XYZ file of C-alpha atoms in Angstrom:
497
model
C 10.863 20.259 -57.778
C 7.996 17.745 -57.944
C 5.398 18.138 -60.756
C 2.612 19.265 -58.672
C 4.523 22.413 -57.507
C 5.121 22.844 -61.002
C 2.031 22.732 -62.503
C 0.494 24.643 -59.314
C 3.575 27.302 -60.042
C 2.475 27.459 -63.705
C -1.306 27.737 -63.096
C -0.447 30.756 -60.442
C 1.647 32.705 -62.641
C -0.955 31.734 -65.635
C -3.614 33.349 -63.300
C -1.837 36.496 -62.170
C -0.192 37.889 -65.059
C -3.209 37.962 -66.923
C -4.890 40.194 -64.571
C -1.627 42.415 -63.956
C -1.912 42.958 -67.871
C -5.448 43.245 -67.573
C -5.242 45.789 -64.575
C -2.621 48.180 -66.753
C -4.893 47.705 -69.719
C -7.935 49.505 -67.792
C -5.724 51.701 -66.738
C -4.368 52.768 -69.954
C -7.888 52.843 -71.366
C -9.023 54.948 -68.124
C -6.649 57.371 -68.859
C -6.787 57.445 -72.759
C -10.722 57.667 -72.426
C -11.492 59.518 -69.593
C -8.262 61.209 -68.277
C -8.740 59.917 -64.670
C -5.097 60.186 -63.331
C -5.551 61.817 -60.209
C -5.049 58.827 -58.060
C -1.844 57.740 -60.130
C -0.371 61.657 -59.608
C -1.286 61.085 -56.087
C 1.570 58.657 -55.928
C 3.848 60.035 -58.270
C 3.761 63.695 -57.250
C 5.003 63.782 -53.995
C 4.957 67.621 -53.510
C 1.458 67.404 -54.478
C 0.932 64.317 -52.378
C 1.877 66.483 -49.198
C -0.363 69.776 -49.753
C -3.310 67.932 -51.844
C -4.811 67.852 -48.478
C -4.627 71.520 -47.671
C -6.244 72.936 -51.048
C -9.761 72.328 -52.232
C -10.187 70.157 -55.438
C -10.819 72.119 -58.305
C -13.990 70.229 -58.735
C -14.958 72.033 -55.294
C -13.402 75.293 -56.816
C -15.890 74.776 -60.396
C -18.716 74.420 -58.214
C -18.405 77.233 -56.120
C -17.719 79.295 -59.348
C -21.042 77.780 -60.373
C -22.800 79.032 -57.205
C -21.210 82.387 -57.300
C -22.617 83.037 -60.533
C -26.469 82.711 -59.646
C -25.712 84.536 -56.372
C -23.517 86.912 -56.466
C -21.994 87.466 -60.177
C -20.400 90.446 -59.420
C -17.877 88.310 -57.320
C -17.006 87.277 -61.250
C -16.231 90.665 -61.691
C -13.843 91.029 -58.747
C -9.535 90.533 -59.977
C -8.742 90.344 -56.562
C -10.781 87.236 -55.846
C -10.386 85.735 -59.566
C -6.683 85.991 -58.524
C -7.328 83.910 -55.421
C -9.454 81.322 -56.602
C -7.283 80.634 -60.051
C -3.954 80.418 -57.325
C -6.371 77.579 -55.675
C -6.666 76.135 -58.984
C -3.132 76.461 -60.221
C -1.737 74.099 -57.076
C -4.244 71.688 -58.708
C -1.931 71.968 -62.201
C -5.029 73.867 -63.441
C -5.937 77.431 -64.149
C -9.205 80.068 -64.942
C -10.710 81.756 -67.727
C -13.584 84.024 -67.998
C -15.286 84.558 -71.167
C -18.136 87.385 -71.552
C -18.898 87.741 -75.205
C -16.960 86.210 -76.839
C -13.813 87.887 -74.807
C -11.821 87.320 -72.101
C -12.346 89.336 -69.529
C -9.639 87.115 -67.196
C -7.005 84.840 -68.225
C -5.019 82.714 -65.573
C -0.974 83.842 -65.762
C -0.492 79.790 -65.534
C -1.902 79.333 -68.757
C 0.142 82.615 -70.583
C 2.165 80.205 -72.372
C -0.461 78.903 -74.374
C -3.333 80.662 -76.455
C -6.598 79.214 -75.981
C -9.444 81.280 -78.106
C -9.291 79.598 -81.392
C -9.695 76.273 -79.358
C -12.444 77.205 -76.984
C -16.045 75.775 -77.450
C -18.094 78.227 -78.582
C -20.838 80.067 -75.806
C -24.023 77.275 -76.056
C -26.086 78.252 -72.801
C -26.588 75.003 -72.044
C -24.944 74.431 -68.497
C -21.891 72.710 -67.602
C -19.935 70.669 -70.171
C -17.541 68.419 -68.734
C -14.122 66.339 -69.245
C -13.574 67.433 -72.585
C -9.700 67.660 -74.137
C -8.068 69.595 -76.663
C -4.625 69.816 -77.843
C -2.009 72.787 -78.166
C 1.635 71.920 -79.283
C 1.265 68.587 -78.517
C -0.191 68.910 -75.233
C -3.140 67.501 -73.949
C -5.687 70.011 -71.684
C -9.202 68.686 -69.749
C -11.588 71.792 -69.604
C -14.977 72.036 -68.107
C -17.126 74.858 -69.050
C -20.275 76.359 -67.313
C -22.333 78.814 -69.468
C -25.172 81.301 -68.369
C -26.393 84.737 -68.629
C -25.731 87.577 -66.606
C -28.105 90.242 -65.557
C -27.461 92.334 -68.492
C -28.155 89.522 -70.908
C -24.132 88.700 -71.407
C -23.168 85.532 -72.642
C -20.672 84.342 -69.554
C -18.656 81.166 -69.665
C -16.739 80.245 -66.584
C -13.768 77.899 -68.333
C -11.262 75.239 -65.909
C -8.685 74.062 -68.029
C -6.856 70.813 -66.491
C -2.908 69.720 -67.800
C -3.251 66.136 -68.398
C -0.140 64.359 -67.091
C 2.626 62.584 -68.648
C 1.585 59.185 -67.922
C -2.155 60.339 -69.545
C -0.335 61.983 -72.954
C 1.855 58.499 -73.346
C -1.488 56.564 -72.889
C -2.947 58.408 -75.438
C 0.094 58.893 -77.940
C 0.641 54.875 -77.809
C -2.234 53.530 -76.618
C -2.789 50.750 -79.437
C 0.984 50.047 -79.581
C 0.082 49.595 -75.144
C -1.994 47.091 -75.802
C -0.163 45.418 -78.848
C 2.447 44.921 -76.051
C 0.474 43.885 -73.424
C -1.552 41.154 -76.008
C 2.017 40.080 -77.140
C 3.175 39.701 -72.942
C 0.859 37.427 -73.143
C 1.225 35.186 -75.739
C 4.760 35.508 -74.590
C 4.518 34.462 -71.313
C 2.193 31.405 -72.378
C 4.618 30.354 -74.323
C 7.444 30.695 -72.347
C 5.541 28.793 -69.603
C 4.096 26.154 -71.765
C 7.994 25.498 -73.581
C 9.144 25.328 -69.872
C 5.899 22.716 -69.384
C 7.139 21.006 -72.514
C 10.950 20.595 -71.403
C 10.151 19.854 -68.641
C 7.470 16.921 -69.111
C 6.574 16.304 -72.616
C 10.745 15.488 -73.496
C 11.043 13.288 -70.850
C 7.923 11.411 -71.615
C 8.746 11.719 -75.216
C 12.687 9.974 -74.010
C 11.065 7.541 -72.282
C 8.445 6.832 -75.432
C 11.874 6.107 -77.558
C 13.160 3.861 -75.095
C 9.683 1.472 -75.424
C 9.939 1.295 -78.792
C 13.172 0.427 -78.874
C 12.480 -2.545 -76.254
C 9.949 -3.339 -78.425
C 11.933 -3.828 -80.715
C 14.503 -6.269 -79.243
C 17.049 -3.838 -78.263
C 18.135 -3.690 -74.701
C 21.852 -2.227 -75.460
C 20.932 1.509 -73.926
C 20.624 3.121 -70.330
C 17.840 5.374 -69.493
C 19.357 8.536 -67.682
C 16.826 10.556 -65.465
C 17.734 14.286 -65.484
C 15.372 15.215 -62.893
C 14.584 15.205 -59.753
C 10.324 15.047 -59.807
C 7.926 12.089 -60.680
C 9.175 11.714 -64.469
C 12.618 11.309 -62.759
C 11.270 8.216 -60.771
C 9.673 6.783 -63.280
C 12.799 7.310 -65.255
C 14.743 5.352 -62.638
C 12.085 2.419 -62.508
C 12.145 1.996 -66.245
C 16.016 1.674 -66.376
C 15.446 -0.961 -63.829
C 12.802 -2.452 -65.477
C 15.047 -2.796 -68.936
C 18.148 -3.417 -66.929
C 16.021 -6.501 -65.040
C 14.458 -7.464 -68.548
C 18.216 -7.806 -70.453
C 19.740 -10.192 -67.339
C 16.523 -11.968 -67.620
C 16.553 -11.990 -71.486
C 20.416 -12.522 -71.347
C 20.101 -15.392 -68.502
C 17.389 -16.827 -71.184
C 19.483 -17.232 -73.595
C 22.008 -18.785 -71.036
C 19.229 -21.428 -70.742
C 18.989 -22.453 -73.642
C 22.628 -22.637 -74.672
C 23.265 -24.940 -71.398
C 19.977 -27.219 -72.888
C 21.266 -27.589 -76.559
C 24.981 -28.399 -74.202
C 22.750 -30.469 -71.994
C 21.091 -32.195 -74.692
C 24.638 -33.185 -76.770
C 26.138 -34.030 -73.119
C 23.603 -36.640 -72.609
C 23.390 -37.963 -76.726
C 27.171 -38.203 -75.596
C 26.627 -40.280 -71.983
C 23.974 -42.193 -73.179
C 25.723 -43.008 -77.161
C 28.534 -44.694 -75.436
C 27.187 -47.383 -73.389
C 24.883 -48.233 -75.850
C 27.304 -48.440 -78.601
C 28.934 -50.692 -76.181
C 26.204 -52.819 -75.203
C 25.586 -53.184 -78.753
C 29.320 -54.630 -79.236
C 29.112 -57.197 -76.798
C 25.636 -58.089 -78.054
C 26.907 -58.884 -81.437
C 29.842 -60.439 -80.425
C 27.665 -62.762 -78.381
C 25.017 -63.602 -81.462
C 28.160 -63.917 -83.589
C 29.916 -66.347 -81.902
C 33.103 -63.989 -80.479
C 32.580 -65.088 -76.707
C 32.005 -68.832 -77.036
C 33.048 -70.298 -73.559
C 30.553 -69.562 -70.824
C 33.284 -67.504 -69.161
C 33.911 -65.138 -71.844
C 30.108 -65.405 -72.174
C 29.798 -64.459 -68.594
C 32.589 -61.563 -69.063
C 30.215 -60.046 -71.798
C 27.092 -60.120 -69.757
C 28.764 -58.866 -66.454
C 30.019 -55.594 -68.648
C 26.646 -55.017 -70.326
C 24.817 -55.624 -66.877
C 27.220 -52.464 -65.806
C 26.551 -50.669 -68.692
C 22.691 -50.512 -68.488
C 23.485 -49.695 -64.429
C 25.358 -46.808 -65.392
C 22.903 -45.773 -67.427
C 19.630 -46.245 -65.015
C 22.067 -44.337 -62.746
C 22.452 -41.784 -65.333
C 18.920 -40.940 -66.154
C 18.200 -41.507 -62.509
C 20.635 -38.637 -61.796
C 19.072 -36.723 -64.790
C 15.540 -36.978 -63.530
C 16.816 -36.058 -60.368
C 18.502 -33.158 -61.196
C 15.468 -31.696 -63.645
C 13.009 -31.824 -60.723
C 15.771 -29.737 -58.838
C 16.131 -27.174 -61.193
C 12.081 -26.727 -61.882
C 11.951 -26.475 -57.887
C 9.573 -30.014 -58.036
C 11.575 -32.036 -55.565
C 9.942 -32.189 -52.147
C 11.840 -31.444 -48.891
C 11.398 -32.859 -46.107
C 13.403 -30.461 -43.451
C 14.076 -31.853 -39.766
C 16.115 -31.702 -36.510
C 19.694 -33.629 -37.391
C 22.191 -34.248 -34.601
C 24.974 -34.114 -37.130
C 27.886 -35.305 -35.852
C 26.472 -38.624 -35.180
C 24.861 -38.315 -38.481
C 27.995 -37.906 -40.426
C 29.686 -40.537 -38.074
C 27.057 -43.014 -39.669
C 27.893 -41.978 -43.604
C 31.415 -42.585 -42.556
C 30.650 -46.302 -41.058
C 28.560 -46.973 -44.073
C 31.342 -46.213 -46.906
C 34.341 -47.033 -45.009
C 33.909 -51.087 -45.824
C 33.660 -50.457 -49.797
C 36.464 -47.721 -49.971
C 39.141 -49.905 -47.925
C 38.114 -52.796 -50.959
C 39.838 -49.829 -53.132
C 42.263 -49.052 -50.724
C 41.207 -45.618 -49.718
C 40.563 -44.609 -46.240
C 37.756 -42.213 -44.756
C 37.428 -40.456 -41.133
C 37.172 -37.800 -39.150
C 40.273 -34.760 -38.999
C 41.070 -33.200 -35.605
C 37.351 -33.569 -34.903
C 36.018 -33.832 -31.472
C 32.619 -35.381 -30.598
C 30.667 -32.730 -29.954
C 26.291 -32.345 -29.954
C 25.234 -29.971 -33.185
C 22.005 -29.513 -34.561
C 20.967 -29.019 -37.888
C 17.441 -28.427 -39.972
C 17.822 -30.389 -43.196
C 16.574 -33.402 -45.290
C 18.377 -36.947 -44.189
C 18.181 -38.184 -47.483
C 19.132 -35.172 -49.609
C 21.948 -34.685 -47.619
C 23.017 -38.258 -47.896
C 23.484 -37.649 -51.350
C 25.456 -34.495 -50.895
C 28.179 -36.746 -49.410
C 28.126 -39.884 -50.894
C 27.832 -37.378 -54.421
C 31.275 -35.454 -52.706
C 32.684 -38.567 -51.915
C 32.565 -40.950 -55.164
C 33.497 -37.457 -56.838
C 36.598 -37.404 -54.935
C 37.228 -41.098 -55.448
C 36.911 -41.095 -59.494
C 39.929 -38.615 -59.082
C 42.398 -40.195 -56.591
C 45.023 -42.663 -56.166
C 43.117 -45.687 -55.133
C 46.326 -46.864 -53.647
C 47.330 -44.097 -51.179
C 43.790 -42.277 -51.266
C 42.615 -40.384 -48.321
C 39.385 -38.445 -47.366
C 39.199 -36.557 -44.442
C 35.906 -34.555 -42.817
C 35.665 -31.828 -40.279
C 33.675 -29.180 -39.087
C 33.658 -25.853 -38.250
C 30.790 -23.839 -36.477
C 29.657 -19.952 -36.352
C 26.471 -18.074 -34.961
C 24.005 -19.610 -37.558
C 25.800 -21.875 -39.593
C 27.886 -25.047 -39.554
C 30.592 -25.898 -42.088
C 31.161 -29.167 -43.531
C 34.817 -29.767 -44.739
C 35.796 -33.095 -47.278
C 39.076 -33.054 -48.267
C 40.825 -35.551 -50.463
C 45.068 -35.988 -51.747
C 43.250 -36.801 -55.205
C 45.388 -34.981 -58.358
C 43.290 -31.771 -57.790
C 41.512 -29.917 -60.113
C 42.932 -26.814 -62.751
C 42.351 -23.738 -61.906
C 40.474 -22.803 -64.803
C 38.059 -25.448 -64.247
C 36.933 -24.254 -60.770
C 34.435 -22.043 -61.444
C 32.966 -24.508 -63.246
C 32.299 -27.673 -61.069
C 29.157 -26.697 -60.203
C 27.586 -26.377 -63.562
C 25.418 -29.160 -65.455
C 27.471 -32.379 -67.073
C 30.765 -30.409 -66.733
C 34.009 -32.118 -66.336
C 37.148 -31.603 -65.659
C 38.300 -34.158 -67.621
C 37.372 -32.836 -71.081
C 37.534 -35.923 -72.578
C 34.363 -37.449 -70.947
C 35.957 -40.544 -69.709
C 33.455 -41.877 -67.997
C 35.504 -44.192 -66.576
C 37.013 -41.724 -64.847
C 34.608 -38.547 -64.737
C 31.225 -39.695 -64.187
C 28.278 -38.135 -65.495
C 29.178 -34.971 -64.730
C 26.134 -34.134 -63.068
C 26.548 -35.090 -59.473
C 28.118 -31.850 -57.902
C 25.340 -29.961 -59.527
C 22.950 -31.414 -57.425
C 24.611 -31.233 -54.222
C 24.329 -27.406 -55.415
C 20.888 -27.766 -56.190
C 20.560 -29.385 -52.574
C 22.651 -27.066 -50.340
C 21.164 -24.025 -52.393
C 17.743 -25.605 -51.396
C 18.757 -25.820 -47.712
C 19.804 -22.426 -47.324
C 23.379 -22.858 -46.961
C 26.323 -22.577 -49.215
C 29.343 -24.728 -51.104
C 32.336 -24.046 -52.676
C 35.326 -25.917 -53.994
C 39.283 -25.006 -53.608
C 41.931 -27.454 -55.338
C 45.792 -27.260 -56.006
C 46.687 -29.308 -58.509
C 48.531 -32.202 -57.678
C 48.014 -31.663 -53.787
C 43.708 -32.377 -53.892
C 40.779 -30.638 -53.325
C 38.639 -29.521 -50.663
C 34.609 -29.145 -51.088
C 32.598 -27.122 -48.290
C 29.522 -26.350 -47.777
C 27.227 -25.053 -44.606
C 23.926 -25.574 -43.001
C 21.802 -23.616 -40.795
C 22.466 -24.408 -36.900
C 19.692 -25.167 -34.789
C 19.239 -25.082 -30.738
C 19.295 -28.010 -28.768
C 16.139 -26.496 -27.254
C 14.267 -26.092 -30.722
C 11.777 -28.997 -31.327
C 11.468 -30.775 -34.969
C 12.111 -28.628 -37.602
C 8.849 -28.256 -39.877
C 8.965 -29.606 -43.449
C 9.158 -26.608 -45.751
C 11.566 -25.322 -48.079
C 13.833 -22.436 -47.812
């Protein structure tokens, strides 16, 4: 249930209980006040209900007494018709007296159980006196009274007495503990409604409050659980998203910056040991070590490579950063890319046969495919994949073989090499920063370690996807796809994916 049925629920039942409480309280008052049951016995007296229409009320009877007694008085004087009229009265749960001088002169049989006399108002000739009450054993009586004189000067009172009902003697035996009650209903039942307000919005809130401050405070280790299903149990579920979303990013931060302080000792690493060698063959130059102009030559050729591998190095490095801060411009476009890959092939097959490895197609038909990508980042993704594969192979027997494989949208780029393979453990691993295989950083043998991370960077960028499998001591084989494009498509547009 939503919060806005609530509350509209709670202001309802805040509105009509009140006035239920309020509408007994008149009541109660009514009756213990006034004694004005008759409508309430109309409902509860069903015998009643069914002849109350067939008998005069005795208000009607009191007044026609009243008449009677300027008119004809001597009707007063008649048993017969006292007889009738108090029968009138007594289906009306009321009966007669008469009163001349102080005695009297008729007294209804309904009324026999109880004496009246010593309660009686005394004879004050001024008219009718109304809805007054009196008590006899506990019982509650309504009379009304009309006084006048008669011809021969006789004080006359014409007396109604009245039972008052049940429901009337309760009202008026517990009327302030009635209204106790009905005060205490209602604190109860604004308190009951507010402590189901509280549970059912201020906790949650007040949950949610706790979880802040711990965020605030650094800690992340928790899970927000929304017991409800309203607004508070949304914004329940958003927050535990929010915190879940903050502690990957917060944990992924921290990621960061243990793969920079790696990053940063990789690279003292890369960069330490061609200097350190450069600075060897420096001083064993100035100190006379190489003194023919062949050794002399020897020396220069090596430091010459050294300071290439390390241009290449930092070149890769630069390369690499602008990758990863998304700065690198692409330049996307329509590749046929069989004929494209035919031409990589062409270009490195003269310098791998000088190291006696071989490149070229497998089982690969000439067939038209198009591609969207960037000539020259791709370029690197193979010659990257390729000189990977080469650091790692048997430059006597070596092999490389390329194929492809084509779906719906994509096209998938196969280079396999006999090389020694890779462990398994290292797998998941190729793809990441200046890792290698080779643990001890040969960089004779391993590279820079950074080359396969940005063919990542590169396919990532293009959309597509590549992964390596290896078996060690049977080679490896590196995939990765590209997103097909129609023949009838014109020029892909430069943007980035």
């Amino acid at each position: 249930m939503s919060i806005r049925i609530k509350l509209l629920l709670s202001y309802i039942a805040m509105i009509i209980i009140p006035i239920i409480f309020c509408g007994i309280t008149v009541m109660l008052i009514s009756f213990a006040l006034f004694g004005d049951n008759r409508i309430i016995r109309s409902f509860i007296d069903t015998d009643h209900q069914t002849t109350v229409s067939n008998v005069e009320d005795e208000d009607d009877i009191f007044s026609r007494l009243k008449i009677l007694s300027s008119y004809t008085p001597k009707k007063l004087e008649d048993t017969a018709f006292l007889a009738k009229t108090d029968r009138e009265l007594n289906e009306n749960q009321a009966g007669l007296l008469i009163r001349r001088n102080e005695q009297l002169i008729y007294v209804s049989p309904y009324l026999d159980p109880y004496s009246f006399e010593k309660f009686l108002p005394p004879f004050e000739g001024k008219g009718q006196i109304e809805n007054l009450d009196f008590k006899i054993q506990d019982v509650y009586f309504y009379y009304k009274q009309f006084d006048y004189y008669d011809a021969n000067h006789n004080a006359i009172s014409i007396i109604v007495i009245e039972h008052i009902s049940p429901i009337e003697e309760l009202a008026r035996k517990y009327f302030l503990l009635f209204v106790i009650t009905l005060v205490f209903g209602l604190i109860v039942t604004n308190g009951m409604m507010t402590y189901y307000m509280s549970r059912s919005i201020i906790k949650p809130l007040r949950s949610l409050k706790l979880a802040t401050e711990r965020i605030q405070k650094g800690d992340l280790d928790f899970q927000v659980i929304p017991h409800r299903h309203d607004e508070i149990g949304e914004l329940s579920l958003s927050f535990e998203e929010m915190r879940s979303r903050l502690k990957e990013s917060l944990e992924v931060q921290v990621q960061y910056e243990r793969n920079r302080k790696e990053l940063l000792s990789n690279i003292s690493h890369d960069l330490r040991t061609p200097i350190m060698a450069i600075k060897g063959y420096i001083q064993g130059i100035k100190e006379g070590v190489a003194r023919t102009p062949e050794q002399q030559n020897k020396y220069l050729t090596i430091i010459y490579n050294k300071v290439f591998d390390m241009d290449q190095l930092i070149h890769e490095l630069f390369l690499f950063s602008k990758l990863d801060l998304k700065e690198e411009p692409f330049h996307f476009e329509r590749v046929e890319l069989y004929q494209y890959l035919e031409d990589c092939i062409e270009e490195l097959q003269l310098e791998l046969q000088d190291k006696g490895i071989t490149i070229g197609w497998e089982d690969q038909q000439k067939t038209t495919i198009f591609v969207t990508c960037d000539r020259e980042k791709l370029r690197r993704v193979i010659m990257n994949v390729i000189w990977n594969s080469v650091k790692y192979m048997d430059k006597a027997a070596g092999a490389i073989r390329m194929h492809m494989t084509e779906s719906s949208e994509y096209i998938t780029i196969v280079i396999k090499d006999n090389g020694k393979g890779i462990e398994a453990e290292a797998l998941p691993h190729i793809f990441e920063r200046l890792y290698r295989a080779d643990h001890s950083r040969n960089s004779q043998t391993g590279g820079s370690g950074i080359g396969l991370s940005i063919a990542h960077h590169i396919i990532s960028q293009h959309g597509g996807k590549i992964w390596v499998t290896s078996e060690k001591g049977k080679g490896t084989t590196l995939s990765f796809t590209l997103r097909k494009m129609d023949q009838e498509e014109g020029e892909y547009s430069c943007q980035k994916f």
